[in-house]
C-alpha cells in the first residue's frame, strides 16, 4: 500500500497520523462486508474509481471548462475532463455532456437554472408516488422557487397515470415536463412524455438518477434519444463515484454549461471528474452490460420471491433494479421492517407506497434494490434465499440484534456474504 507512484490512497500514512478517521474507514468497510446491502440507490464502486477519487486532482481549481479555465495549471485536469465528456457522449449516444455537477441534486438545480425562471411551472412526479425531493417538493429549492404541479400513479396499476400526465400538461402548460424518480419499479414510456411535451411546446427532462446504469449497460431503453435533457447521478446502478452529470441535445449545450458553471457551482471536483471518466470506461465493457442485465434478473426474482412470502410488490413486480413492497398484508410497518432487517444484517429502507395511509416517518412499505448484491456476484438463487431471510426477519424478527431470530438470520447472512464478499481480499 505504501509504495505508490502518486500521493493518494495511502492508508498506512493516514493510520499513522489519524487513527480515529483511519479506524472509521476500516470499520465502514467491515460494515459493508458484514451485511447485505439492499438499498436501491447504493452500489460498490471499483478500486479503480476509488483510486481516482483519492488522488491529487482533488487539489486543482479549474473553474470553467477545458481550454477555457479561469485558473492556470489546468493542462492535466483538462485531459481528464475531456476524456470524461467524450466517454459520456459515446456511452449514452448524446450530443453533449456536462460532467461537472457535484451530485444528482446539483445536476437538477442546473437543469432548473437552464430552462426555468423563478415562478415558472414544472410538471413532475409527486414524491409520495415515487418522485424526488428536487422535483418540486415544498422543502426543496425546487418547490420554494418554482411552481410545481404533480402527477402520480394510477390506483389500480400503481404505475404512472399517463392520462393524468396529459391532462395536467394541457391544463397547466408547464415550461418543463419531468419524468423519473426514486421509487419507480417500472419502465417509463419516454415516447409518451415526448409527444405530450411537443403538443404544448414544453422541454422534456428525464431525471435518470436511479436507472441510468441500466441504460449504460443496454439493459433497458434509453431516454437520451427522446429527452431534451437527461440528468443523473453516477453512484447508483452506474457504480461510479458519488456525483452527477447531465447529457443534452446540442441546442441546449450552452444553456446547460452556463447553468452548471457559473450559475450554480464554483470549481469542479476534478478528482471526481476523473473517477467519472474511469466509471464510464467500465460501463462500456461487456462485463458491465452483463452486470446490468443480472441486476434486473435479480430484482425480478427478489420481488417475486418476496411476493411468495406475502410481501407484495407494488405494480406486481419490477422491470428495473428496484422493487417497492407493501407490508400491510403481513401487518408490519416500514419502520419496524427496516429495524428488524437491520438487526439481522440486512440493510434496506422503509418507503412510502402510493396512497400510503401511514405518515412518511413510519411508512407502509420498503424499497429494495439489487445493485450491491449483484456487484458481489450473487445470482437469482441467492435472491430466493435473501427473500426468505428478509421474510423471516420482517415477519418473525425483532429490532433487537440479540433476539433469537435476528441471530439466526444473521448467521445465514454471514454465510452468504462470506461466499460473495464485497471488496474481496486479493
Ligand atoms: C438520488 C436521486 C437524486 C439526488 O442525487 P444526490 O446525489 O443524492 O443529490 C435526484 N433525483 C433522483 C430521481 C434520485 O433518485
Short mmCIF file of C-alpha atoms and ligand atoms in Angstrom, two decimals:
data_model
loop_
_atom_site.label_atom_id
_atom_site.label_comp_id
_atom_site.label_asym_id
_atom_site.label_seq_id
_atom_site.Cartn_x
_atom_site.Cartn_y
_atom_site.Cartn_z
CA UNK A 1 0.00 0.00 0.00
CA UNK A 2 2.75 2.49 0.82
CA UNK A 3 4.79 2.44 -2.40
CA UNK A 4 2.50 4.40 -4.73
CA UNK A 5 3.55 6.13 -7.93
CA UNK A 6 1.47 9.13 -6.80
CA UNK A 7 0.42 10.54 -3.41
CA UNK A 8 -3.01 9.29 -2.54
CA UNK A 9 -4.89 6.33 -1.11
CA UNK A 10 -2.03 5.78 1.34
CA UNK A 11 -3.81 4.06 4.21
CA UNK A 12 -0.70 3.43 6.28
CA UNK A 13 0.22 7.10 6.33
CA UNK A 14 -3.32 8.07 7.32
CA UNK A 15 -3.46 5.45 10.06
CA UNK A 16 -0.17 6.72 11.50
CA UNK A 17 -1.38 10.33 11.57
CA UNK A 18 -5.10 9.97 12.30
CA UNK A 19 -6.10 6.61 13.78
CA UNK A 20 -9.60 7.97 14.57
CA UNK A 21 -10.58 8.52 10.95
CA UNK A 22 -8.49 5.61 9.65
CA UNK A 23 -10.46 3.44 12.06
CA UNK A 24 -13.75 4.67 10.60
CA UNK A 25 -12.58 3.82 7.07
CA UNK A 26 -11.85 0.26 8.16
CA UNK A 27 -14.98 -0.21 10.26
CA UNK A 28 -17.18 1.10 7.43
CA UNK A 29 -15.56 -1.45 5.08
CA UNK A 30 -16.23 -4.13 7.70
CA UNK A 31 -19.87 -2.96 7.94
CA UNK A 32 -20.29 -3.22 4.15
CA UNK A 33 -18.67 -6.65 4.10
CA UNK A 34 -20.65 -7.89 7.08
CA UNK A 35 -24.21 -7.48 5.80
CA UNK A 36 -26.48 -7.48 2.77
CA UNK A 37 -26.77 -4.03 1.21
CA UNK A 38 -30.22 -3.79 -0.40
CA UNK A 39 -30.54 -0.01 -0.55
CA UNK A 40 -31.61 0.56 -4.16
CA UNK A 41 -29.59 3.78 -4.58
CA UNK A 42 -26.27 2.34 -3.42
CA UNK A 43 -23.53 0.34 -5.11
CA UNK A 44 -19.92 -0.73 -4.55
CA UNK A 45 -17.64 1.26 -6.85
CA UNK A 46 -14.43 -0.32 -8.09
CA UNK A 47 -10.93 0.10 -6.63
CA UNK A 48 -10.06 1.96 -9.88
CA UNK A 49 -12.80 4.54 -9.24
CA UNK A 50 -11.77 4.85 -5.59
CA UNK A 51 -8.14 5.37 -6.62
CA UNK A 52 -9.05 8.31 -8.87
CA UNK A 53 -11.11 9.77 -6.01
CA UNK A 54 -8.17 9.56 -3.63
CA UNK A 55 -5.79 11.47 -5.92
CA UNK A 56 -4.14 14.90 -6.04
CA UNK A 57 -6.64 16.02 -8.70
CA UNK A 58 -8.71 17.00 -5.64
CA UNK A 59 -6.40 20.00 -5.19
CA UNK A 60 -6.87 21.67 -8.54
CA UNK A 61 -9.00 24.74 -9.12
CA UNK A 62 -10.45 24.51 -12.61
CA UNK A 63 -13.42 26.90 -12.79
CA UNK A 64 -14.61 27.00 -16.38
CA UNK A 65 -14.37 24.27 -19.00
CA UNK A 66 -11.43 22.52 -20.75
CA UNK A 67 -9.42 25.09 -22.73
CA UNK A 68 -11.48 27.94 -21.15
CA UNK A 69 -10.43 27.98 -17.48
CA UNK A 70 -10.18 30.83 -15.01
CA UNK A 71 -7.00 29.32 -13.48
CA UNK A 72 -3.57 28.37 -14.77
CA UNK A 73 -2.11 24.90 -14.48
CA UNK A 74 -5.15 23.12 -15.89
CA UNK A 75 -3.36 21.19 -18.67
CA UNK A 76 -3.66 17.83 -16.88
CA UNK A 77 -7.16 18.15 -15.44
CA UNK A 78 -8.32 19.34 -18.89
CA UNK A 79 -7.28 15.93 -20.22
CA UNK A 80 -9.33 14.17 -17.55
CA UNK A 81 -12.44 16.26 -18.19
CA UNK A 82 -12.21 15.89 -21.98
CA UNK A 83 -11.90 12.11 -21.61
CA UNK A 84 -14.91 12.05 -19.26
CA UNK A 85 -17.00 14.16 -21.67
CA UNK A 86 -16.13 12.06 -24.73
CA UNK A 87 -16.81 8.80 -22.88
CA UNK A 88 -20.18 10.05 -21.57
CA UNK A 89 -21.24 11.16 -25.08
CA UNK A 90 -20.23 7.80 -26.56
CA UNK A 91 -21.77 5.73 -23.76
CA UNK A 92 -25.16 7.44 -24.00
CA UNK A 93 -25.15 8.47 -27.67
CA UNK A 94 -25.56 12.09 -26.55
CA UNK A 95 -24.79 15.33 -28.42
CA UNK A 96 -23.37 17.00 -25.33
CA UNK A 97 -22.27 16.07 -21.82
CA UNK A 98 -21.52 18.14 -18.73
CA UNK A 99 -19.59 16.10 -16.16
CA UNK A 100 -19.17 18.82 -13.51
CA UNK A 101 -22.32 18.55 -11.33
CA UNK A 102 -21.32 17.62 -7.78
CA UNK A 103 -24.35 15.39 -7.24
CA UNK A 104 -27.77 14.44 -8.56
CA UNK A 105 -29.38 17.37 -6.76
CA UNK A 106 -26.76 19.79 -8.15
CA UNK A 107 -27.35 18.47 -11.66
CA UNK A 108 -31.08 19.02 -11.21
CA UNK A 109 -30.53 22.53 -9.88
CA UNK A 110 -28.61 23.31 -13.07
CA UNK A 111 -31.45 21.99 -15.25
CA UNK A 112 -33.89 24.32 -13.46
CA UNK A 113 -31.40 27.15 -13.95
CA UNK A 114 -31.06 26.42 -17.66
CA UNK A 115 -34.76 26.27 -18.52
CA UNK A 116 -36.88 27.98 -15.86
CA UNK A 117 -37.19 31.37 -14.19
CA UNK A 118 -38.46 31.54 -10.60
CA UNK A 119 -42.24 31.18 -10.50
CA UNK A 120 -42.49 29.26 -13.76
CA UNK A 121 -44.24 25.90 -13.91
CA UNK A 122 -42.86 22.37 -13.98
CA UNK A 123 -44.87 19.14 -14.16
CA UNK A 124 -43.23 16.25 -12.27
CA UNK A 125 -43.99 13.05 -10.38
CA UNK A 126 -45.08 13.58 -6.79
CA UNK A 127 -42.67 12.46 -4.07
CA UNK A 128 -45.11 10.16 -2.23
CA UNK A 129 -45.79 8.35 -5.52
CA UNK A 130 -42.11 7.81 -6.34
CA UNK A 131 -40.68 11.20 -7.40
CA UNK A 132 -37.77 13.02 -5.73
CA UNK A 133 -37.30 15.92 -3.29
CA UNK A 134 -35.82 18.03 -6.09
CA UNK A 135 -38.93 17.55 -8.24
CA UNK A 136 -40.83 20.43 -6.68
CA UNK A 137 -41.41 19.45 -3.05
CA UNK A 138 -42.07 22.35 -0.67
CA UNK A 139 -38.96 21.69 1.46
CA UNK A 140 -36.64 21.90 -1.57
CA UNK A 141 -35.46 24.93 -3.60
CA UNK A 142 -37.44 23.38 -6.43
CA UNK A 143 -40.77 23.78 -4.67
CA UNK A 144 -39.90 27.07 -2.97
CA UNK A 145 -38.80 28.87 -6.15
CA UNK A 146 -40.85 27.16 -8.87
CA UNK A 147 -44.50 26.34 -9.37
CA UNK A 148 -44.62 22.55 -9.30
CA UNK A 149 -47.65 20.58 -10.49
CA UNK A 150 -47.53 16.86 -9.69
CA UNK A 151 -48.82 13.73 -11.34
CA UNK A 152 -48.94 10.37 -9.57
CA UNK A 153 -49.64 6.72 -10.16
CA UNK A 154 -52.91 5.06 -11.09
CA UNK A 155 -54.68 3.48 -8.11
CA UNK A 156 -55.23 0.16 -9.90
CA UNK A 157 -51.94 -0.38 -11.78
CA UNK A 158 -49.76 1.58 -9.30
CA UNK A 159 -47.78 2.66 -12.37
CA UNK A 160 -47.56 6.24 -13.74
CA UNK A 161 -51.01 7.65 -14.51
CA UNK A 162 -50.28 8.68 -18.10
CA UNK A 163 -53.79 10.06 -18.67
CA UNK A 164 -53.23 12.37 -15.68
CA UNK A 165 -49.85 13.48 -17.08
CA UNK A 166 -51.51 14.52 -20.34
CA UNK A 167 -54.49 16.21 -18.66
CA UNK A 168 -52.28 18.21 -16.24
CA UNK A 169 -49.91 19.18 -19.07
CA UNK A 170 -52.80 20.59 -21.12
CA UNK A 171 -54.37 22.34 -18.12
CA UNK A 172 -51.20 23.95 -16.67
CA UNK A 173 -49.00 24.22 -19.79
CA UNK A 174 -45.73 23.76 -17.85
CA UNK A 175 -42.47 25.05 -19.31
CA UNK A 176 -40.80 21.74 -18.40
CA UNK A 177 -42.16 18.18 -18.06
CA UNK A 178 -40.05 15.91 -15.87
CA UNK A 179 -40.07 12.11 -15.83
CA UNK A 180 -38.15 9.93 -13.39
CA UNK A 181 -37.96 9.40 -9.65
CA UNK A 182 -36.58 7.40 -6.76
CA UNK A 183 -39.13 4.62 -6.32
CA UNK A 184 -40.40 3.73 -9.80
CA UNK A 185 -40.08 -0.03 -10.39
CA UNK A 186 -41.38 0.04 -13.98
CA UNK A 187 -40.06 1.31 -17.31
CA UNK A 188 -41.14 4.83 -18.22
CA UNK A 189 -42.82 5.49 -21.59
CA UNK A 190 -40.48 8.21 -22.87
CA UNK A 191 -42.23 8.41 -26.28
CA UNK A 192 -45.47 9.29 -24.49
CA UNK A 193 -43.84 12.12 -22.50
CA UNK A 194 -42.11 13.40 -25.64
CA UNK A 195 -45.39 13.58 -27.54
CA UNK A 196 -47.17 15.43 -24.70
CA UNK A 197 -44.24 17.85 -24.33
CA UNK A 198 -44.28 18.55 -28.08
CA UNK A 199 -48.03 19.18 -28.05
CA UNK A 200 -47.65 22.02 -25.53
CA UNK A 201 -44.16 23.19 -26.56
CA UNK A 202 -42.52 22.11 -23.28
CA UNK A 203 -38.98 20.96 -22.58
CA UNK A 204 -38.86 17.22 -21.81
CA UNK A 205 -36.43 16.45 -18.98
CA UNK A 206 -35.64 12.95 -17.64
CA UNK A 207 -34.06 12.57 -14.20
CA UNK A 208 -32.43 9.17 -14.74
CA UNK A 209 -30.52 9.17 -11.43
CA UNK A 210 -31.75 5.73 -10.45
CA UNK A 211 -31.76 3.76 -13.66
CA UNK A 212 -29.04 5.34 -15.85
CA UNK A 213 -26.74 2.37 -15.13
CA UNK A 214 -29.27 0.02 -16.69
CA UNK A 215 -29.29 2.29 -19.76
CA UNK A 216 -25.48 2.36 -19.86
CA UNK A 217 -25.47 -1.44 -19.83
CA UNK A 218 -28.06 -1.62 -22.61
CA UNK A 219 -30.50 -3.48 -20.33
CA UNK A 220 -33.44 -1.03 -20.68
CA UNK A 221 -34.42 1.58 -23.30
CA UNK A 222 -32.58 4.92 -23.18
CA UNK A 223 -34.30 8.26 -22.56
CA UNK A 224 -31.48 10.10 -24.39
CA UNK A 225 -32.99 9.97 -27.94
CA UNK A 226 -36.33 11.31 -26.63
CA UNK A 227 -35.49 13.89 -23.97
CA UNK A 228 -34.15 17.42 -24.36
CA UNK A 229 -32.04 16.87 -21.28
CA UNK A 230 -31.18 13.91 -19.03
CA UNK A 231 -29.68 14.44 -15.57
CA UNK A 232 -28.32 11.60 -13.49
CA UNK A 233 -26.22 10.51 -10.53
CA UNK A 234 -23.09 8.45 -11.12
CA UNK A 235 -23.10 6.43 -7.90
CA UNK A 236 -26.29 4.35 -8.11
CA UNK A 237 -26.60 1.38 -10.52
CA UNK A 238 -23.95 3.10 -12.68
CA UNK A 239 -21.38 2.27 -9.93
CA UNK A 240 -19.14 5.32 -10.25
CA UNK A 241 -18.12 8.00 -7.73
CA UNK A 242 -20.73 9.89 -5.65
CA UNK A 243 -21.55 12.62 -8.17
CA UNK A 244 -23.79 13.80 -11.01
CA UNK A 245 -23.80 14.56 -14.73
CA UNK A 246 -26.05 15.91 -17.48
CA UNK A 247 -26.39 14.97 -21.16
CA UNK A 248 -28.49 17.00 -23.59
CA UNK A 249 -29.31 17.89 -27.18
CA UNK A 250 -26.76 20.14 -28.93
CA UNK A 251 -29.19 23.10 -28.93
CA UNK A 252 -29.20 23.15 -25.09
CA UNK A 253 -25.44 22.68 -24.60
CA UNK A 254 -24.63 26.33 -23.88
CA UNK A 255 -27.60 26.80 -21.54
CA UNK A 256 -26.67 23.69 -19.54
CA UNK A 257 -22.97 24.56 -19.32
CA UNK A 258 -23.72 28.11 -18.14
CA UNK A 259 -26.22 26.82 -15.59
CA UNK A 260 -23.74 24.33 -14.07
CA UNK A 261 -20.96 26.94 -14.00
CA UNK A 262 -21.09 29.79 -13.10
CA UNK A 263 -24.80 29.86 -12.21
CA UNK A 264 -24.92 27.00 -9.67
CA UNK A 265 -21.39 25.81 -8.92
CA UNK A 266 -17.86 27.06 -8.47
CA UNK A 267 -14.81 24.91 -9.14
CA UNK A 268 -15.46 21.36 -10.30
CA UNK A 269 -14.14 18.45 -8.23
CA UNK A 270 -11.52 17.24 -10.68
CA UNK A 271 -10.72 14.03 -8.78
CA UNK A 272 -14.40 13.11 -9.07
CA UNK A 273 -14.46 14.09 -12.76
CA UNK A 274 -11.51 11.72 -13.29
CA UNK A 275 -13.32 8.99 -11.35
CA UNK A 276 -16.41 9.54 -13.55
CA UNK A 277 -14.19 9.02 -16.62
CA UNK A 278 -12.94 5.72 -15.16
CA UNK A 279 -16.52 4.65 -14.44
CA UNK A 280 -17.73 5.49 -17.97
CA UNK A 281 -14.93 3.29 -19.35
CA UNK A 282 -16.02 0.46 -17.05
CA UNK A 283 -19.63 0.88 -18.19
CA UNK A 284 -18.65 0.40 -21.85
CA UNK A 285 -17.38 -3.16 -21.22
CA UNK A 286 -19.26 -6.42 -21.91
CA UNK A 287 -18.83 -7.28 -18.21
CA UNK A 288 -20.82 -4.22 -17.21
CA UNK A 289 -23.56 -4.99 -19.79
CA UNK A 290 -23.87 -8.48 -18.28
CA UNK A 291 -23.95 -6.91 -14.82
CA UNK A 292 -26.81 -4.56 -15.76
CA UNK A 293 -28.90 -7.45 -17.10
CA UNK A 294 -28.21 -9.53 -13.99
CA UNK A 295 -29.24 -6.62 -11.74
CA UNK A 296 -32.70 -6.73 -13.36
CA UNK A 297 -32.96 -10.55 -13.31
CA UNK A 298 -32.06 -10.47 -9.62
CA UNK A 299 -34.55 -7.68 -8.83
CA UNK A 300 -37.33 -9.60 -10.59
CA UNK A 301 -36.56 -12.78 -8.67
CA UNK A 302 -36.27 -10.94 -5.36
CA UNK A 303 -39.64 -9.20 -5.93
CA UNK A 304 -41.40 -12.43 -6.96
CA UNK A 305 -39.90 -14.39 -4.07
CA UNK A 306 -40.92 -11.74 -1.54
CA UNK A 307 -44.45 -11.89 -3.02
CA UNK A 308 -44.48 -15.64 -2.30
CA UNK A 309 -43.85 -14.75 1.36
CA UNK A 310 -46.83 -12.35 1.35
CA UNK A 311 -44.71 -9.20 0.90
CA UNK A 312 -46.50 -7.73 -2.12
CA UNK A 313 -44.55 -5.77 -4.75
CA UNK A 314 -46.41 -2.66 -5.92
CA UNK A 315 -47.25 -2.81 -9.66
CA UNK A 316 -46.94 -6.60 -9.31
CA UNK A 317 -43.15 -6.67 -9.77
CA UNK A 318 -40.33 -4.76 -11.44
CA UNK A 319 -38.58 -4.09 -14.78
CA UNK A 320 -35.60 -2.40 -13.15
CA UNK A 321 -33.14 -2.73 -10.26
CA UNK A 322 -35.64 -1.97 -7.50
CA UNK A 323 -38.97 -3.04 -6.14
CA UNK A 324 -41.31 -1.38 -3.71
CA UNK A 325 -43.18 -3.64 -1.29
CA UNK A 326 -46.44 -3.17 0.58
CA UNK A 327 -46.19 -4.63 4.09
CA UNK A 328 -49.83 -4.15 5.04
CA UNK A 329 -50.56 -7.80 4.14
CA UNK A 330 -48.10 -9.01 6.79
CA UNK A 331 -49.14 -6.34 9.30
CA UNK A 332 -45.71 -4.76 9.79
CA UNK A 333 -44.81 -1.07 9.31
CA UNK A 334 -41.96 0.06 7.06
CA UNK A 335 -40.21 1.49 10.11
CA UNK A 336 -40.34 -1.82 12.01
CA UNK A 337 -39.34 -3.83 8.92
CA UNK A 338 -36.27 -1.61 8.43
CA UNK A 339 -35.23 -2.05 12.08
CA UNK A 340 -35.84 -5.83 12.15
CA UNK A 341 -33.96 -6.38 8.88
CA UNK A 342 -31.10 -4.22 10.15
CA UNK A 343 -30.82 -6.27 13.33
CA UNK A 344 -30.47 -9.36 11.12
CA UNK A 345 -27.71 -7.83 8.95
CA UNK A 346 -29.95 -6.79 6.04
CA UNK A 347 -29.75 -3.09 5.18
CA UNK A 348 -32.77 -1.61 3.38
CA UNK A 349 -35.01 1.42 3.72
CA UNK A 350 -38.60 1.99 4.70
CA UNK A 351 -40.51 3.73 1.92
CA UNK A 352 -43.92 5.25 1.41
CA UNK A 353 -46.06 3.28 -1.02
CA UNK A 354 -48.56 5.02 -3.30
CA UNK A 355 -51.71 6.07 -1.35
CA UNK A 356 -49.88 5.16 1.88
CA UNK A 357 -52.17 5.54 4.92
CA UNK A 358 -49.14 5.88 7.25
CA UNK A 359 -47.01 9.04 7.68
CA UNK A 360 -43.62 9.01 5.84
CA UNK A 361 -41.70 8.56 9.12
CA UNK A 362 -43.50 5.21 9.64
CA UNK A 363 -44.45 4.21 6.05
CA UNK A 364 -46.22 1.03 4.95
CA UNK A 365 -43.52 -0.19 2.62
CA UNK A 366 -39.90 -0.97 1.99
CA UNK A 367 -37.77 -0.34 -1.10
CA UNK A 368 -35.18 -2.94 -2.06
CA UNK A 369 -32.62 -2.97 -4.85
CA UNK A 370 -30.06 -5.37 -6.25
CA UNK A 371 -27.09 -3.22 -7.43
CA UNK A 372 -24.79 -4.12 -4.50
CA UNK A 373 -25.55 -7.82 -4.15
CA UNK A 374 -25.18 -8.24 -7.94
CA UNK A 375 -21.80 -6.48 -7.84
CA UNK A 376 -20.84 -9.10 -5.23
CA UNK A 377 -21.62 -11.81 -7.80
CA UNK A 378 -24.90 -13.10 -6.39
CA UNK A 379 -27.50 -14.51 -8.79
CA UNK A 380 -31.16 -15.47 -8.77
CA UNK A 381 -30.65 -18.49 -6.46
CA UNK A 382 -29.24 -16.15 -3.82
CA UNK A 383 -32.19 -13.76 -4.32
CA UNK A 384 -34.61 -16.56 -3.42
CA UNK A 385 -32.59 -17.11 -0.24
CA UNK A 386 -32.45 -13.39 0.57
CA UNK A 387 -36.25 -13.12 0.19
CA UNK A 388 -36.66 -16.00 2.66
CA UNK A 389 -34.26 -14.35 5.14
CA UNK A 390 -36.00 -10.98 4.74
CA UNK A 391 -39.43 -12.50 5.27
CA UNK A 392 -38.27 -14.26 8.43
CA UNK A 393 -36.62 -11.14 9.84
CA UNK A 394 -39.53 -8.86 8.93
CA UNK A 395 -42.46 -11.05 9.99
CA UNK A 396 -40.95 -13.03 12.89
CA UNK A 397 -37.92 -10.98 13.90
CA UNK A 398 -37.16 -8.15 16.27
CA UNK A 399 -35.25 -4.84 16.28
CA UNK A 400 -33.02 -6.31 18.99
CA UNK A 401 -29.86 -7.81 17.43
CA UNK A 402 -29.69 -10.30 20.31
CA UNK A 403 -33.17 -11.68 19.63
CA UNK A 404 -33.08 -15.35 18.57
CA UNK A 405 -34.49 -14.66 15.08
CA UNK A 406 -32.04 -11.80 14.49
CA UNK A 407 -29.14 -14.08 15.42
CA UNK A 408 -30.38 -16.97 13.28
CA UNK A 409 -30.95 -14.85 10.15
CA UNK A 410 -27.66 -13.01 10.70
CA UNK A 411 -25.77 -16.31 10.70
CA UNK A 412 -27.23 -17.11 7.26
CA UNK A 413 -26.45 -13.59 6.02
CA UNK A 414 -22.86 -14.12 7.16
CA UNK A 415 -22.71 -17.34 5.19
CA UNK A 416 -23.94 -15.54 2.03
CA UNK A 417 -21.55 -12.60 2.31
CA UNK A 418 -18.65 -14.94 3.04
CA UNK A 419 -19.33 -16.76 -0.20
CA UNK A 420 -19.96 -13.50 -2.12
CA UNK A 421 -17.79 -10.89 -0.38
CA UNK A 422 -17.92 -7.15 -1.01
CA UNK A 423 -14.43 -5.88 -1.93
CA UNK A 424 -12.89 -9.37 -1.86
CA UNK A 425 -9.37 -9.52 -0.48
CA UNK A 426 -6.84 -10.16 -3.27
C1 LIG B 1 -30.72 10.08 -5.92
C2 LIG B 1 -31.56 10.99 -6.72
C3 LIG B 1 -31.26 12.36 -6.85
C4 LIG B 1 -30.25 13.08 -5.99
O1 LIG B 1 -28.97 12.65 -6.02
P1 LIG B 1 -27.93 13.16 -4.91
O2 LIG B 1 -26.62 12.78 -5.50
O3 LIG B 1 -28.28 12.48 -3.64
O4 LIG B 1 -28.08 14.64 -4.81
C5 LIG B 1 -32.02 13.13 -7.72
N1 LIG B 1 -33.03 12.59 -8.41
C6 LIG B 1 -33.38 11.28 -8.27
C7 LIG B 1 -34.51 10.77 -9.06
C8 LIG B 1 -32.65 10.46 -7.42
O5 LIG B 1 -33.03 9.20 -7.28
#
